[in-house]
Structures are given as C-alpha cells and as structure tokens.
PDB file of C-alpha atoms and ligand atoms in Angstrom:
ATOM      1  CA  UNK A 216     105.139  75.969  99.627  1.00 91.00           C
ATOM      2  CA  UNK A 217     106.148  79.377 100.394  1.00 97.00           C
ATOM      3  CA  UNK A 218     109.284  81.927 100.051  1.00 98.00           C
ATOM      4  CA  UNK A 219     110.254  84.520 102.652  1.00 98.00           C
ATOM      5  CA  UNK A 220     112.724  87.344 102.542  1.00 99.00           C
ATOM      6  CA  UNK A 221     115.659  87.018 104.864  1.00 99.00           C
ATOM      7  CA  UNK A 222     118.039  89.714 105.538  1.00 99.00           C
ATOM      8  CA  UNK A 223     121.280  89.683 108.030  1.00 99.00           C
ATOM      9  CA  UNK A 224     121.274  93.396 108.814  1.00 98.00           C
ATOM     10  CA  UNK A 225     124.696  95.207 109.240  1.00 98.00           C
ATOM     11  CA  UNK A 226     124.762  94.026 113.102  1.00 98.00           C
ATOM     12  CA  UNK A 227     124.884  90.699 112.203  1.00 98.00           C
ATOM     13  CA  UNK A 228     127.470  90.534 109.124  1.00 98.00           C
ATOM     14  CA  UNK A 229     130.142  92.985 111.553  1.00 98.00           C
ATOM     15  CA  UNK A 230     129.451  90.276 114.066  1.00 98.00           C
ATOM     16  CA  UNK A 231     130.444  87.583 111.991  1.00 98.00           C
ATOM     17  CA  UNK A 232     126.969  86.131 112.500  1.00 98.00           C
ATOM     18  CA  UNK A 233     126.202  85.199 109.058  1.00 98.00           C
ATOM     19  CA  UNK A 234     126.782  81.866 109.137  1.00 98.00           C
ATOM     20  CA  UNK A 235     125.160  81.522 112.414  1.00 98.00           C
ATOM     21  CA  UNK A 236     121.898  82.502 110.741  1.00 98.00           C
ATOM     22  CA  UNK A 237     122.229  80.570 107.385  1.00 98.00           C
ATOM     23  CA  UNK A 238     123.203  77.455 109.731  1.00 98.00           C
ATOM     24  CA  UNK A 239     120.023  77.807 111.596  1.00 98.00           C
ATOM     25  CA  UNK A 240     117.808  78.157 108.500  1.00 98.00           C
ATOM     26  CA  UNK A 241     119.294  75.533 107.037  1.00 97.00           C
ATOM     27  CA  UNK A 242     118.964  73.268 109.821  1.00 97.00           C
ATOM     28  CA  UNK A 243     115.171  74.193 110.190  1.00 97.00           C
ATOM     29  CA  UNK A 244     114.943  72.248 107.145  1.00 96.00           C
ATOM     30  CA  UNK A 245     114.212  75.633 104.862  1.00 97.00           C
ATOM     31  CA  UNK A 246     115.821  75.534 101.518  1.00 97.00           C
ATOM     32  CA  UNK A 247     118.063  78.540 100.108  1.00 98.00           C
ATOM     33  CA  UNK A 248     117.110  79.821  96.752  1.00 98.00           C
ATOM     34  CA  UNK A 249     118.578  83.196  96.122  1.00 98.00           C
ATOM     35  CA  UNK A 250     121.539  84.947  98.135  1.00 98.00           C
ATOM     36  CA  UNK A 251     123.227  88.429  97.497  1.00 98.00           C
ATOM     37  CA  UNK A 252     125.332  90.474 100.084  1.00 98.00           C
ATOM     38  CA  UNK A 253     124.544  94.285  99.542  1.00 98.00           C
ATOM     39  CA  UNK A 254     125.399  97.878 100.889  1.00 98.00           C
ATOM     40  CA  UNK A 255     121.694  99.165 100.488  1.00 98.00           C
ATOM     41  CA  UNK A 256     121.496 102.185  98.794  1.00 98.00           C
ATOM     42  CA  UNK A 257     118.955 104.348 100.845  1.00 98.00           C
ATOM     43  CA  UNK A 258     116.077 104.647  98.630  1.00 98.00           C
ATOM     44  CA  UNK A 259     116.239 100.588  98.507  1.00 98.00           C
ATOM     45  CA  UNK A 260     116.684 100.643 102.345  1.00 98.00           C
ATOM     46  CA  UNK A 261     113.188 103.141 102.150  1.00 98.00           C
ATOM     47  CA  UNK A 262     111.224 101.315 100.392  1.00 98.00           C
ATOM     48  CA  UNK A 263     112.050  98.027 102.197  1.00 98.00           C
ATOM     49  CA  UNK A 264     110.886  99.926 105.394  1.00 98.00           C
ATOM     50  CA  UNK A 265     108.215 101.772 103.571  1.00 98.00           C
ATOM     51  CA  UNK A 266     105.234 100.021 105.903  1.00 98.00           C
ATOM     52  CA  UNK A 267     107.162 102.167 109.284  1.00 98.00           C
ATOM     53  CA  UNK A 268     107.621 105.456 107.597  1.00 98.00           C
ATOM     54  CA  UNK A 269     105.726 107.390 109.913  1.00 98.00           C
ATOM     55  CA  UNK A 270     107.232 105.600 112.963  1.00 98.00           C
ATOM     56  CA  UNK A 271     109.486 107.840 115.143  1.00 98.00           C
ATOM     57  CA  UNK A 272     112.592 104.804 114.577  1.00 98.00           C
ATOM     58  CA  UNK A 273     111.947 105.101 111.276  1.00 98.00           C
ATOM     59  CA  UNK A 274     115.106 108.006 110.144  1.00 98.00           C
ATOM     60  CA  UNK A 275     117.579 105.819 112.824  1.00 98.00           C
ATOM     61  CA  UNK A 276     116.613 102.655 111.171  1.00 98.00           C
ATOM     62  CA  UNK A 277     117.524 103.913 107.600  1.00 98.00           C
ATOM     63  CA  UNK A 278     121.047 105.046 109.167  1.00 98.00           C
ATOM     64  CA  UNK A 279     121.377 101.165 110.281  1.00 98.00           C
ATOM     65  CA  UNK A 280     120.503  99.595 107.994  1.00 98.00           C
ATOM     66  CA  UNK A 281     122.653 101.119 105.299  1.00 98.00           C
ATOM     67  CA  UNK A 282     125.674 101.942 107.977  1.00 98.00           C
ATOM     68  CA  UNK A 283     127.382  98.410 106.312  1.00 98.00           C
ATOM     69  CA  UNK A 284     126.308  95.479 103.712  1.00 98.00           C
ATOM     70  CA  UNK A 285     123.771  93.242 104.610  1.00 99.00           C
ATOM     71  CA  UNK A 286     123.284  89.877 103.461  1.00 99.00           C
ATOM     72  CA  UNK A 287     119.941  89.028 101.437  1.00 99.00           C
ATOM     73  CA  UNK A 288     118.881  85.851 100.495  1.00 98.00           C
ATOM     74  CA  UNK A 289     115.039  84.161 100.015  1.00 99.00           C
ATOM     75  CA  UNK A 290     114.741  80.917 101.597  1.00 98.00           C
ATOM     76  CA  UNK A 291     111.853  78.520 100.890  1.00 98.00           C
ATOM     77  CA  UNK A 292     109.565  75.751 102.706  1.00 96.00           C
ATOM     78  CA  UNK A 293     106.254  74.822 103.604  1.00 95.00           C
ATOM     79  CA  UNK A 294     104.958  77.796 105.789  1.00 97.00           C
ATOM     80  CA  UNK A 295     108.528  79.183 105.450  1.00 98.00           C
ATOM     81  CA  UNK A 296     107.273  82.732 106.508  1.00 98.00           C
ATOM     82  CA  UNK A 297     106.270  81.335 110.174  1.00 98.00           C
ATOM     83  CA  UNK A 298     109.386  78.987 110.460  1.00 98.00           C
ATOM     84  CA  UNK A 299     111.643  81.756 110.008  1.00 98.00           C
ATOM     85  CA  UNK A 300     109.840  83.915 112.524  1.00 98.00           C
ATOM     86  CA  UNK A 301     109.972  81.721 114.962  1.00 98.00           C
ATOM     87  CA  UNK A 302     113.836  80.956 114.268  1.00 98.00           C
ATOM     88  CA  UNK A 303     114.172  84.856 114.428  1.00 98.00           C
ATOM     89  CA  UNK A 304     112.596  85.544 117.901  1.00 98.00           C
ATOM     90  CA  UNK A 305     110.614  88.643 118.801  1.00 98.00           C
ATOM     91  CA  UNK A 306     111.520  91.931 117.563  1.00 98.00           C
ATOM     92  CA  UNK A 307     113.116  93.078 120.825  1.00 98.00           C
ATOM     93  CA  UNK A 308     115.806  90.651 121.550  1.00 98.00           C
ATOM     94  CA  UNK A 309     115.873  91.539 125.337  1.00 98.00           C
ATOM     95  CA  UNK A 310     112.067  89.646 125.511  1.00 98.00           C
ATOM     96  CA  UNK A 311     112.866  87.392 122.929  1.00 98.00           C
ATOM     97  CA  UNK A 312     112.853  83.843 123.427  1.00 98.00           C
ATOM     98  CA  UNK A 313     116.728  82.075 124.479  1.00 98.00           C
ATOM     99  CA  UNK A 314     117.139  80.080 121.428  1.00 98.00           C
ATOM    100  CA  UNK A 315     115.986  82.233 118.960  1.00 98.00           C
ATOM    101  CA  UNK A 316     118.947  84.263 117.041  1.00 98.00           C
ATOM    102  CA  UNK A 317     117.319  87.105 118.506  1.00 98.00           C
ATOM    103  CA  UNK A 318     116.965  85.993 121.752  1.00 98.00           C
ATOM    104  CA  UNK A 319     120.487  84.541 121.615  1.00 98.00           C
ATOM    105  CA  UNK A 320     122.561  87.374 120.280  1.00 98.00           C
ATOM    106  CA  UNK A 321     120.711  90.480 120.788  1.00 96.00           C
ATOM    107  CA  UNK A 322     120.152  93.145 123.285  1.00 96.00           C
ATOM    108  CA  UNK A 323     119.101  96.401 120.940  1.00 96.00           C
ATOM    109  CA  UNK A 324     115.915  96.479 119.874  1.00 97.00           C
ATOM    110  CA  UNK A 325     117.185  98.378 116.289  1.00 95.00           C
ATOM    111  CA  UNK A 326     120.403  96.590 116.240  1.00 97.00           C
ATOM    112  CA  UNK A 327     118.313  92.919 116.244  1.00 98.00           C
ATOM    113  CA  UNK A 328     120.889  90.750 113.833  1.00 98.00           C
ATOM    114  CA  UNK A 329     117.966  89.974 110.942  1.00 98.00           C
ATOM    115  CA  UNK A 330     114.992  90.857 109.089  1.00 98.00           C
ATOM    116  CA  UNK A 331     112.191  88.059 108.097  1.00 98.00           C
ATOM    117  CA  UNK A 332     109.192  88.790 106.333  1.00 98.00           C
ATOM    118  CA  UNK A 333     105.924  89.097 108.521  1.00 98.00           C
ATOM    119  CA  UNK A 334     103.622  87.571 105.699  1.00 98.00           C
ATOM    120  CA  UNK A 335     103.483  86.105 102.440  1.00 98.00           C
ATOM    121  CA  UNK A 336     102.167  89.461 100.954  1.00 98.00           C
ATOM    122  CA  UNK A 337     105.392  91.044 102.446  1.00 98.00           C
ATOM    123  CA  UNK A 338     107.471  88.567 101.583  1.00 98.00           C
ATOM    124  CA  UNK A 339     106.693  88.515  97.809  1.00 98.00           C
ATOM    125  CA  UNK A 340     106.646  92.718  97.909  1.00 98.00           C
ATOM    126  CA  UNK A 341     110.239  92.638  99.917  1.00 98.00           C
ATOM    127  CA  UNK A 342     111.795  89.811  97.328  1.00 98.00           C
ATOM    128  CA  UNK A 343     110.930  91.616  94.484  1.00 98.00           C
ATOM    129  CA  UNK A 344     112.953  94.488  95.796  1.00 98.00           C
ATOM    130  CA  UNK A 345     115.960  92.788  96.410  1.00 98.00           C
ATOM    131  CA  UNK A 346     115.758  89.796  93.555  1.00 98.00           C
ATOM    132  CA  UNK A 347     114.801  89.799  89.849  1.00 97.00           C
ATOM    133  CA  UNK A 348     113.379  86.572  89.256  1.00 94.00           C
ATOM    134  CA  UNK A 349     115.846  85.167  87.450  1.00 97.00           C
ATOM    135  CA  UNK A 350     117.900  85.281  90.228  1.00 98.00           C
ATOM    136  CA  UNK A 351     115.487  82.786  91.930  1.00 98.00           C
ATOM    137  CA  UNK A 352     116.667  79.362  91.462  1.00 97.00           C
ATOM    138  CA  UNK A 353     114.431  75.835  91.523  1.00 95.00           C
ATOM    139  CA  UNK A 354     116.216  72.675  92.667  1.00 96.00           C
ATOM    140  CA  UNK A 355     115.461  69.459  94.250  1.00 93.00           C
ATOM    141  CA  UNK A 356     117.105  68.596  97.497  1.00 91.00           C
ATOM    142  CA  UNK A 357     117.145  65.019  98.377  1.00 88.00           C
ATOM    143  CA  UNK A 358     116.498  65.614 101.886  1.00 88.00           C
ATOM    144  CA  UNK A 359     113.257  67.387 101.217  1.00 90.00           C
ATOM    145  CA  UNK A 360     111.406  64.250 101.530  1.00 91.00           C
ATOM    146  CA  UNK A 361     112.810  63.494 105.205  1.00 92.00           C
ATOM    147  CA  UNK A 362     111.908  66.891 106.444  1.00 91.00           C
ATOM    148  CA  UNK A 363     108.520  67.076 105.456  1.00 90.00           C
ATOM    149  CA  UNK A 364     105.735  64.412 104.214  1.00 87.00           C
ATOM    150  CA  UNK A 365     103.917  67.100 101.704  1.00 73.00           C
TER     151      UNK A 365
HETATM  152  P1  DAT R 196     110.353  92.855 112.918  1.00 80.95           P
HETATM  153  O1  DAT R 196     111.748  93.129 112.398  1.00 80.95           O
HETATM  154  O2  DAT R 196     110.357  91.906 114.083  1.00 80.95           O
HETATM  155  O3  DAT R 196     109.392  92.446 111.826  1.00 80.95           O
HETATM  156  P2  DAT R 196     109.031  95.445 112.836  1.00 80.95           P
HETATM  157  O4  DAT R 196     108.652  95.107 111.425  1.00 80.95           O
HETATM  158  O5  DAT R 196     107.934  95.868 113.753  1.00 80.95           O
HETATM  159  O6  DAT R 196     109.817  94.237 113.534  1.00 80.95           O
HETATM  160  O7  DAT R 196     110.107  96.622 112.829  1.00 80.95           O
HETATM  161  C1  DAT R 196     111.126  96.632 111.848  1.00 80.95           C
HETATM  162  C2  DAT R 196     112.427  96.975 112.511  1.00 80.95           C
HETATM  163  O8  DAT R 196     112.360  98.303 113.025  1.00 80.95           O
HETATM  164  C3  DAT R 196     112.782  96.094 113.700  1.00 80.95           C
HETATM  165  O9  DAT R 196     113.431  94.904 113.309  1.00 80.95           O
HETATM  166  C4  DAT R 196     113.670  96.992 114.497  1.00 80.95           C
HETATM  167  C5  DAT R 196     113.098  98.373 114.247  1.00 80.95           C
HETATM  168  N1  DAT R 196     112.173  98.760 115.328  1.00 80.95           N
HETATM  169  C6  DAT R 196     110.927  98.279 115.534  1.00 80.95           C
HETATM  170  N2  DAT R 196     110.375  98.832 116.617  1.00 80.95           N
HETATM  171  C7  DAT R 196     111.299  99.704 117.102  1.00 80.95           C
HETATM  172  C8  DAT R 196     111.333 100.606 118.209  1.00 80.95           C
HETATM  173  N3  DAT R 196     110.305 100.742 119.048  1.00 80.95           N
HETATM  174  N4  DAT R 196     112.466 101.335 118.398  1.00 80.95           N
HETATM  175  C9  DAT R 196     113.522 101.224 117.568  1.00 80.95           C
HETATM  176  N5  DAT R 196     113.548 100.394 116.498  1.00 80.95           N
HETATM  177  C10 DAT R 196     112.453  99.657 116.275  1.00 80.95           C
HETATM  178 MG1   MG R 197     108.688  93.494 110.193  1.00 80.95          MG
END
C-alpha cells in the first residue's frame, strides 16, 4: 500500500476543477485520507519545489503556485504513486495524453491543473510538509475489496 501527495494548483481551483480531479481519483479506485485547501505561504511553496531550485522556471513557478489557494490532500492505494501519474498525464499538457486531466484541461506547461508525487521517497518528504500525521486518517472502505484482490 502506498500514499502520494496530491495537490490542485491555483489553475485548477480558479477553474473550478477541483472536483474534476477528486472525481477522477476517486474513481481510479484510490482512497482519500487527508484533505486541506491552502494559500501556500512561499517558504512552504520553496521547499515543496526545493528538488527544481536551480531550474530557470523555478522563481515563475513560486509566483504560481502561491498566486491563489491550492487544494492538498494525500490519497492512498496499492502503487498509488503510479496510478495518480498516470491519471495526471505528462507534465506538459500540450503532449499529454487525451484523457489524462492534463491532457484534458491543459495547454501551459506551468499552469498544468495538479501536482502528484514522482516517488514514494517524494511523496512521504512532500506529505510531511503539508500534513502532520495526525491529520492522516485510517478507515476501511467497503469497496476496497472489489477494486483490488491484495
Ligand atoms: P511534474 O509536475 O510532472 O512532476 P516536474 O516535477 O518536472 O513535473 O516540474 C514541476 C513543475 O514545474 C511542473 O508541474 C510545471 C513546472 N515546470 C516543469 N518544467 C517546466 C518548464 N520547462 N517550464 C516551465 N515550467 C515548468
Ligand atoms: Mg514533479
């Protein structure tokens, strides 16, 4: 079982996509265990984007992502950190595959609608940034066992 970060960036909440993503997820048969919305303060947004701090995007994608509240939650599943990439589509949603969100609802390769965690490692570093644990919550779904036979 695994947990992934999931963010709607600003894009995405102005565009009244928000429910478009969490729809997705949840049909994907992930499993929702923390949620927040947030107006990232900047040294948050930083060290969230930490690994690209010596990319030339790096100062415009601090202004975006704090330019409005974003929507952070941690969704959970068995190789969630794959499933949501693929739900996500490639980075630049020009390339990215129709039927991805991405793909779907994009055309700016900064201004790409959400943020999913590339690997577990990055997925428990960007949680902890955004969640205590206690914020976390455990439950059973019922469904669980008609989505996968683990
Ligand atoms: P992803 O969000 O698919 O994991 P990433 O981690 O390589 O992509 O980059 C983080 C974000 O930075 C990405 O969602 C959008 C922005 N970005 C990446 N490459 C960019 C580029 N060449 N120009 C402008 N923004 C870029
Ligand atoms: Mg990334």
């Amino acid at each position: 079982m695994e947990r992934t970060y999931v963010m709607v960036k600003p894009d995405g909440v102005q565009r009244g996509l928000v429910g478009e993503v969490i729809g997705r997820l949840e049909r994907k048969g992930l499993k929702l265990v923390g949620l927040k919305m947030i107006h990232l303060p900047r040294e948050t947004a930083e060290k969230h984007y930490a690994p690209h701090k010596d990319r030339p995007f790096f100062p415009g994608l601090i202004r975006f992502i704090t330019s409005g509240p974003v929507v952070a939650m941690v969704w959970e599943g068995p190789r969630a950190v794959g499933a949501v990439r693929a739900v996500m589509g490639a980075t630049d949603p020009v390339t990215a595959t129709p039927g991805t969100l991405r793909g779907d609802y994009g055309l700016d390769i900064g201004m790409n609608i959400v943020h999913g965690s590339d690997s577990v490692e990055s997925a428990e570093r960007e949680i902890a940034i955004f969640f205590q644990p206690g914020e976390l919550v455990s439950y059973d779904k019922d469904l669980d066992r008609w989505v996968t036979e683990g």
